[in-house]
């Protein structure tokens, strides 16, 4: 029985959107079916999300980019967050995650879903944690039902994918805390669950009661983004026992969920030196049966606040060339503050650069076609066609503004190497 | 006979600056001597450059970063270029190259040398080409003496290193032109020499008369930056016969020059897919006897004008982790226009991110120490110490400005994962 036969919401979206999706991804219908059924690709789309364009993620679909948005206690303006949705869409993001932790979270989430025709993701534990943290109570007081009820509500609201740290076992949390990691647990959801487990001496309910979670999300085809609560928060922590303990769990959970008709992605690291990226990506892919891998960075430097979009693009490009499917952006604001509109644009563009670089390395036809078109245009000093295939046509035009009537660029002017050799013919020997 | 015994200008600088250089690089004096004598490291410094701080480049010295500055025919304001010198210095560049092609080149060069206490490099053929191009004459009319005389003059002016495309043979140029490369020859100096050779049916004078060049530069310890005139200008051109023909020549020339007491660096690519970077760097290092390798990028995407500093940082980080020694920056203006002050800063910072990422991957002690200090500070939410080791302390402070009195950052606020687990103790079993 194929996965869409077990999941009627998925079937509904799939049958309705398949022709467009297959065309956009340059895939045969049969191949889309095969990849979804093997779990190496997911179709993001909750029928309850109005005006949604469903999206395929996973090899060999185009590499996708996510933008994290949302309010924070020190930066709480829902209107600004809606402007950021527009900025992220304009910059070419493929999905948005609403990570709001301040204000009326239900209202913000509903507004994001209305304003965003692309898949929207959330981290439901933030909403549960917010109530406790706002009233200065300990996260350890969280009731299991509160978490599952919040997830249920968000599925009904139309959220397309949710980060759930199901693989974060009590054993994993203890490993991370006892091993004297340089930076312990840096995932916000992960740190909440770890505190809950250790203080209550109980297993993670998202793990021990995984079936309950599957029952909640399946009617809405909400894809589980199995969170990496123990991702390394410092390069020196990458690849430790706690991290791999969680990856093993994620692989087992993804396999089980898929059998039950629920789609899963795997969330990946995190901070790590660039020489570890390929091995980590290949290792995670292997342990998770090649489920779509959604990486945050990886961030190859810890000392680059203000430039983490670049550190993340370095790691992201290598990750894509090693098999990652989905890049979560990092903005210049990472580790410092909430991103502003300019940061959102910079973050999406940096991730798109990484995705393009990775796809070129993979020899993906669509990426190579764009490169070839750019180079033909460059050879002809054809600025109109350069703009058409450039990653940011608007920026190209803007930077050309002061010399837009020139055939050459203002860096070389009449010293243009293309012009220098245009009429040169090698003499026959 | 050691290289500094053959080169008295080198000896003068070396003996005067060795204690500072060895201390800054964390190397023993003996190791500096050994690396210089094997040609795997160079000491940039022309005694005629006033107030110069000499600089070591090559393994295992710290990876260095260069900023290209200078006027162009469409953007000719010497005063602005001097402001860019200040911007590049403030951003932490290690060297500057004056690539001016418009205005009074001698005056600009002298001013750059006065304003820049770091090594300054040039591409002397630009100055010769400018006279011909400005008077609408063909570069093929260039007299060999004019080129050598210009080099001699610039050495006397105090330039510390010069790009000379000595390895660009007539055979190489013909290979590049006949092979129907996607983008032919994109090096400006390379394209001038190629035109000169093909039109005159003569060999490159910098190659056929290499001894004359060595005689000119040696008295000033001007380091030859052996230019890659045939570097790929499109990812699809990377690794072709023309490129390797030149690399072979560069290796032979560097070996010969070193024997004659002249220091050399090798210039490297260029545009290439990221999966080719490691192999190219290792191949070039092997063919050039591990002389210091100075790379432009490599640029792993052709379609990212406006974001080429990021494409270049991706390639640069991988290049450093594969053995490259010296990164020439790319700015957001690359392929579009001359960089402005903001571009200069962005370019230097992006290259510094790449250098740091590469050094971490190489396990360099200095880089790891910084990372460790950052992570200790993060664990303690100690923003003062974070700023001290951050790549751009000023930017960190600026982004913290609106919430500088908070213990946490404005992204997470009271949802801070570090605070969440601060007092959690794993219970003994």
Short mmCIF file of C-alpha atoms in Angstrom, two decimals, chain A residues 23-351:
data_model
loop_
_atom_site.label_atom_id
_atom_site.label_comp_id
_atom_site.label_asym_id
_atom_site.label_seq_id
_atom_site.Cartn_x
_atom_site.Cartn_y
_atom_site.Cartn_z
CA UNK A 23 6.69 20.02 -14.48
CA UNK A 24 8.42 22.44 -12.12
CA UNK A 25 10.81 19.79 -10.84
CA UNK A 26 11.45 18.30 -14.27
CA UNK A 27 10.41 14.86 -13.03
CA UNK A 28 8.19 12.15 -14.46
CA UNK A 29 4.97 11.50 -12.54
CA UNK A 30 6.12 7.95 -11.88
CA UNK A 31 9.34 9.18 -10.34
CA UNK A 32 7.48 11.52 -7.98
CA UNK A 33 5.29 8.63 -6.85
CA UNK A 34 8.31 6.37 -6.35
CA UNK A 35 10.26 8.95 -4.32
CA UNK A 36 7.30 9.80 -2.09
CA UNK A 37 6.62 6.14 -1.50
CA UNK A 38 10.24 5.42 -0.58
CA UNK A 39 10.25 8.35 1.85
CA UNK A 40 13.20 10.04 0.15
CA UNK A 41 10.88 12.91 -0.86
CA UNK A 42 8.03 14.64 0.92
CA UNK A 43 5.13 16.69 -0.36
CA UNK A 44 4.56 19.63 1.96
CA UNK A 45 0.92 20.70 1.98
CA UNK A 46 -1.90 20.79 4.53
CA UNK A 47 -5.30 20.97 2.81
CA UNK A 48 -6.35 23.36 5.60
CA UNK A 49 -3.77 25.97 4.45
CA UNK A 50 -5.71 28.30 2.13
CA UNK A 51 -4.27 29.13 -1.32
CA UNK A 52 -1.29 26.88 -0.68
CA UNK A 53 1.14 25.85 -3.39
CA UNK A 54 2.32 22.41 -2.29
CA UNK A 55 6.06 21.75 -2.49
CA UNK A 56 8.27 18.71 -3.06
CA UNK A 57 11.43 18.36 -0.99
CA UNK A 58 14.00 15.60 -1.43
CA UNK A 59 16.33 14.23 -4.09
CA UNK A 60 16.18 14.79 -7.03
CA UNK A 61 13.87 17.80 -6.60
CA UNK A 62 15.39 21.26 -6.62
CA UNK A 63 17.13 22.15 -3.33
CA UNK A 64 14.78 24.29 -1.25
CA UNK A 65 15.41 27.21 1.12
CA UNK A 66 13.55 28.15 4.32
CA UNK A 67 13.34 31.52 6.07
CA UNK A 68 12.77 31.61 9.85
CA UNK A 69 10.54 34.48 10.93
CA UNK A 70 8.52 35.42 13.99
CA UNK A 71 8.38 37.66 17.04
CA UNK A 72 10.60 37.41 20.12
CA UNK A 73 10.14 38.80 23.63
CA UNK A 74 12.58 41.63 22.91
CA UNK A 75 11.36 42.31 19.39
CA UNK A 76 7.65 41.87 19.28
CA UNK A 77 5.94 43.52 16.31
CA UNK A 78 3.60 41.26 14.32
CA UNK A 79 3.24 43.86 11.56
CA UNK A 80 7.01 43.80 10.95
CA UNK A 81 6.93 40.02 10.77
CA UNK A 82 4.33 40.22 7.99
CA UNK A 83 6.63 42.60 6.13
CA UNK A 84 9.37 40.01 6.56
CA UNK A 85 7.08 37.40 4.99
CA UNK A 86 6.86 39.65 1.94
CA UNK A 87 10.64 40.21 1.95
CA UNK A 88 11.33 36.49 2.17
CA UNK A 89 8.91 35.74 -0.65
CA UNK A 90 10.43 38.47 -2.80
CA UNK A 91 13.91 37.08 -2.16
CA UNK A 92 12.81 33.67 -3.38
CA UNK A 93 12.39 31.55 -0.28
CA UNK A 94 10.58 28.23 -0.75
CA UNK A 95 9.07 27.95 2.73
CA UNK A 96 8.67 30.01 5.88
CA UNK A 97 8.79 28.97 9.50
CA UNK A 98 6.93 31.01 12.10
CA UNK A 99 9.08 30.84 15.23
CA UNK A 100 7.18 33.51 17.14
CA UNK A 101 7.56 33.45 20.92
CA UNK A 102 5.87 36.72 21.85
CA UNK A 103 2.43 38.28 21.38
CA UNK A 104 -0.77 36.52 20.30
CA UNK A 105 0.80 33.46 18.72
CA UNK A 106 -2.45 32.11 17.27
CA UNK A 107 -3.21 35.40 15.56
CA UNK A 108 0.32 35.73 14.18
CA UNK A 109 0.28 32.15 12.91
CA UNK A 110 -3.09 32.60 11.19
CA UNK A 111 -1.89 35.79 9.57
CA UNK A 112 1.30 34.12 8.34
CA UNK A 113 -0.73 31.29 6.84
CA UNK A 114 -2.96 33.81 5.09
CA UNK A 115 -0.05 35.88 3.77
CA UNK A 116 2.14 32.98 2.70
CA UNK A 117 1.11 30.78 -0.24
CA UNK A 118 4.21 28.66 0.38
CA UNK A 119 4.39 25.92 3.00
CA UNK A 120 4.57 27.27 6.55
CA UNK A 121 6.28 25.43 9.39
CA UNK A 122 6.23 25.93 13.17
CA UNK A 123 7.77 24.59 16.38
CA UNK A 124 4.65 23.88 18.48
CA UNK A 125 6.49 23.49 21.78
CA UNK A 126 7.31 27.22 21.66
CA UNK A 127 3.62 28.05 22.11
CA UNK A 128 3.32 25.73 25.10
CA UNK A 129 6.58 26.94 26.58
CA UNK A 130 5.55 30.57 26.12
CA UNK A 131 2.58 30.24 28.48
CA UNK A 132 4.79 28.82 31.23
CA UNK A 133 7.76 31.14 30.65
CA UNK A 134 5.52 34.23 30.46
CA UNK A 135 4.03 33.34 33.85
CA UNK A 136 7.51 32.61 35.21
CA UNK A 137 6.73 28.96 35.76
CA UNK A 138 9.17 26.14 35.10
CA UNK A 139 8.97 24.37 31.73
CA UNK A 140 9.04 21.16 33.78
CA UNK A 141 5.41 21.90 34.71
CA UNK A 142 4.30 21.36 31.10
CA UNK A 143 1.54 18.75 30.81
CA UNK A 144 1.90 16.23 28.01
CA UNK A 145 -1.65 16.90 26.88
CA UNK A 146 -0.89 20.60 26.47
CA UNK A 147 1.80 19.79 23.93
CA UNK A 148 -0.31 17.35 21.94
CA UNK A 149 -3.32 19.69 22.05
CA UNK A 150 -1.19 22.56 20.73
CA UNK A 151 0.02 20.38 17.87
CA UNK A 152 -3.54 19.38 17.08
CA UNK A 153 -4.67 23.01 17.03
CA UNK A 154 -1.84 24.09 14.72
CA UNK A 155 -2.60 21.23 12.31
CA UNK A 156 -6.19 22.41 12.14
CA UNK A 157 -5.03 25.97 11.54
CA UNK A 158 -3.27 24.82 8.37
CA UNK A 159 0.42 24.53 9.29
CA UNK A 160 2.24 22.40 6.69
CA UNK A 161 5.19 21.06 8.67
CA UNK A 162 6.19 21.06 12.33
CA UNK A 163 9.48 20.66 14.08
CA UNK A 164 9.07 18.00 16.75
CA UNK A 165 12.10 16.83 18.71
CA UNK A 166 10.90 13.23 18.85
CA UNK A 167 14.37 11.72 18.69
CA UNK A 168 15.61 13.56 21.77
CA UNK A 169 15.58 10.76 24.31
CA UNK A 170 16.22 11.12 28.02
CA UNK A 171 19.43 9.19 27.42
CA UNK A 172 20.48 11.64 24.69
CA UNK A 173 19.77 14.67 26.86
CA UNK A 174 21.78 13.18 29.72
CA UNK A 175 24.65 12.38 27.37
CA UNK A 176 24.67 15.98 26.18
CA UNK A 177 24.53 17.39 29.70
CA UNK A 178 26.95 14.92 31.32
CA UNK A 179 29.52 14.90 28.53
CA UNK A 180 30.42 18.50 29.33
CA UNK A 181 29.79 19.68 25.81
CA UNK A 182 31.29 23.05 25.07
CA UNK A 183 27.83 24.48 24.50
CA UNK A 184 25.41 21.89 25.90
CA UNK A 185 22.03 21.98 24.16
CA UNK A 186 21.43 25.01 21.91
CA UNK A 187 18.13 24.03 20.34
CA UNK A 188 15.42 26.04 22.11
CA UNK A 189 12.83 23.26 21.81
CA UNK A 190 15.48 20.72 22.69
CA UNK A 191 16.52 22.58 25.82
CA UNK A 192 12.90 22.82 26.99
CA UNK A 193 12.33 19.10 26.51
CA UNK A 194 15.66 18.22 28.12
CA UNK A 195 14.79 20.26 31.20
CA UNK A 196 11.34 18.68 31.30
CA UNK A 197 12.78 15.15 31.09
CA UNK A 198 15.54 15.61 33.61
CA UNK A 199 13.41 17.47 36.16
CA UNK A 200 10.52 15.01 35.86
CA UNK A 201 12.75 11.97 35.36
CA UNK A 202 10.52 10.94 32.46
CA UNK A 203 10.96 10.08 28.79
CA UNK A 204 10.17 12.63 26.06
CA UNK A 205 6.41 12.31 25.38
CA UNK A 206 6.96 12.97 21.67
CA UNK A 207 9.08 9.83 21.64
CA UNK A 208 7.24 7.60 24.11
CA UNK A 209 3.85 8.56 22.69
CA UNK A 210 4.92 8.85 19.03
CA UNK A 211 1.75 7.09 17.82
CA UNK A 212 -0.40 9.78 19.41
CA UNK A 213 1.55 12.38 17.43
CA UNK A 214 1.10 10.43 14.19
CA UNK A 215 -2.63 10.15 14.79
CA UNK A 216 -2.87 13.91 15.23
CA UNK A 217 -0.91 15.00 12.14
CA UNK A 218 -1.97 12.40 9.58
CA UNK A 219 -5.47 13.76 8.80
CA UNK A 220 -3.84 17.06 7.78
CA UNK A 221 -0.80 15.65 5.98
CA UNK A 222 1.37 17.69 8.32
CA UNK A 223 4.93 16.61 7.61
CA UNK A 224 7.06 15.94 10.66
CA UNK A 225 10.35 17.78 10.60
CA UNK A 226 12.10 15.57 13.11
CA UNK A 227 14.10 18.11 15.07
CA UNK A 228 17.72 17.82 16.07
CA UNK A 229 17.47 18.95 19.68
CA UNK A 230 21.03 17.80 20.29
CA UNK A 231 22.62 19.43 17.25
CA UNK A 232 26.10 20.76 18.04
CA UNK A 233 26.08 24.42 19.03
CA UNK A 234 29.85 24.68 18.68
CA UNK A 235 32.20 23.18 16.13
CA UNK A 236 33.98 21.31 18.91
CA UNK A 237 30.72 19.52 19.87
CA UNK A 238 30.06 18.17 16.36
CA UNK A 239 29.84 14.43 16.05
CA UNK A 240 29.64 13.50 19.72
CA UNK A 241 27.71 10.58 21.17
CA UNK A 242 24.67 12.67 22.09
CA UNK A 243 24.30 13.92 18.53
CA UNK A 244 24.46 10.47 16.96
CA UNK A 245 22.20 8.92 19.61
CA UNK A 246 19.50 11.30 18.44
CA UNK A 247 20.16 10.66 14.73
CA UNK A 248 19.74 6.91 15.27
CA UNK A 249 16.36 7.59 16.91
CA UNK A 250 15.33 9.95 14.11
CA UNK A 251 16.05 7.26 11.52
CA UNK A 252 13.96 4.69 13.36
CA UNK A 253 11.10 7.11 13.94
CA UNK A 254 11.05 8.27 10.32
CA UNK A 255 10.85 4.70 9.12
CA UNK A 256 8.00 3.90 11.49
CA UNK A 257 6.09 7.09 10.69
CA UNK A 258 6.42 6.47 6.97
CA UNK A 259 4.95 2.98 7.38
CA UNK A 260 2.03 4.57 9.19
CA UNK A 261 1.49 7.01 6.34
CA UNK A 262 3.09 10.13 7.86
CA UNK A 263 5.79 11.98 5.94
CA UNK A 264 9.03 12.97 7.67
CA UNK A 265 12.03 15.19 7.10
CA UNK A 266 15.15 15.03 9.26
CA UNK A 267 16.69 18.16 10.74
CA UNK A 268 20.45 18.30 10.70
CA UNK A 269 23.29 20.28 12.22
CA UNK A 270 24.33 22.84 13.33
CA UNK A 271 27.89 24.05 14.01
CA UNK A 272 30.75 21.97 12.56
CA UNK A 273 34.15 22.46 10.91
CA UNK A 274 33.86 22.28 7.14
CA UNK A 275 35.97 19.15 6.92
CA UNK A 276 33.26 17.26 8.83
CA UNK A 277 30.30 18.36 6.72
CA UNK A 278 30.43 15.71 4.02
CA UNK A 279 30.89 12.83 6.46
CA UNK A 280 28.11 14.09 8.71
CA UNK A 281 25.63 14.56 5.87
CA UNK A 282 26.40 11.14 4.42
CA UNK A 283 26.20 9.55 7.88
CA UNK A 284 22.87 11.16 8.72
CA UNK A 285 21.42 10.28 5.32
CA UNK A 286 22.48 6.66 5.79
CA UNK A 287 21.01 6.38 9.29
CA UNK A 288 17.72 7.98 8.25
CA UNK A 289 17.10 5.93 5.10
CA UNK A 290 17.81 8.96 2.92
CA UNK A 291 14.77 10.89 4.15
CA UNK A 292 14.87 14.57 3.09
CA UNK A 293 17.53 16.30 5.16
CA UNK A 294 16.86 19.84 6.36
CA UNK A 295 20.04 21.55 7.61
CA UNK A 296 20.60 24.72 9.63
CA UNK A 297 23.83 25.92 8.08
CA UNK A 298 25.93 23.95 8.80
CA UNK A 299 27.82 26.81 10.32
CA UNK A 300 31.54 26.28 9.74
CA UNK A 301 32.77 29.05 12.10
CA UNK A 302 31.73 29.98 15.63
CA UNK A 303 33.49 33.37 15.58
CA UNK A 304 31.59 35.05 12.74
CA UNK A 305 28.55 36.75 14.31
CA UNK A 306 27.37 39.36 11.81
CA UNK A 307 28.54 37.11 8.97
CA UNK A 308 26.85 33.85 9.87
CA UNK A 309 24.93 33.92 6.60
CA UNK A 310 28.32 33.49 4.91
CA UNK A 311 29.59 30.82 7.33
CA UNK A 312 26.28 29.07 6.81
CA UNK A 313 26.48 29.36 3.02
CA UNK A 314 29.92 27.71 3.08
CA UNK A 315 28.59 24.79 5.09
CA UNK A 316 25.29 24.73 3.19
CA UNK A 317 26.95 24.50 -0.22
CA UNK A 318 29.11 21.57 0.89
CA UNK A 319 26.06 19.98 2.55
CA UNK A 320 24.03 20.19 -0.65
CA UNK A 321 26.88 18.74 -2.67
CA UNK A 322 26.93 15.89 -0.12
CA UNK A 323 23.21 15.15 -0.27
CA UNK A 324 21.29 17.66 1.89
CA UNK A 325 17.91 18.62 0.44
CA UNK A 326 16.66 21.69 2.26
CA UNK A 327 18.60 24.67 3.64
CA UNK A 328 17.35 26.73 6.55
CA UNK A 329 18.72 30.20 6.15
CA UNK A 330 20.98 31.96 8.59
CA UNK A 331 20.92 35.73 8.50
CA UNK A 332 23.57 38.30 9.45
CA UNK A 333 21.58 38.69 12.71
CA UNK A 334 22.12 35.10 13.86
CA UNK A 335 23.51 34.85 17.42
CA UNK A 336 22.91 38.60 17.88
CA UNK A 337 19.33 39.72 17.43
CA UNK A 338 16.12 39.15 15.52
CA UNK A 339 16.67 39.66 11.77
CA UNK A 340 15.32 42.84 10.18
CA UNK A 341 13.99 43.11 6.63
CA UNK A 342 17.44 43.49 5.13
CA UNK A 343 18.74 40.51 7.10
CA UNK A 344 15.86 38.38 5.82
CA UNK A 345 16.74 39.22 2.22
CA UNK A 346 20.47 38.63 2.84
CA UNK A 347 19.75 35.31 4.52
CA UNK A 348 17.53 33.96 1.75
CA UNK A 349 19.99 35.07 -0.94
CA UNK A 350 22.99 33.50 0.83
CA UNK A 351 21.12 30.20 1.11
#
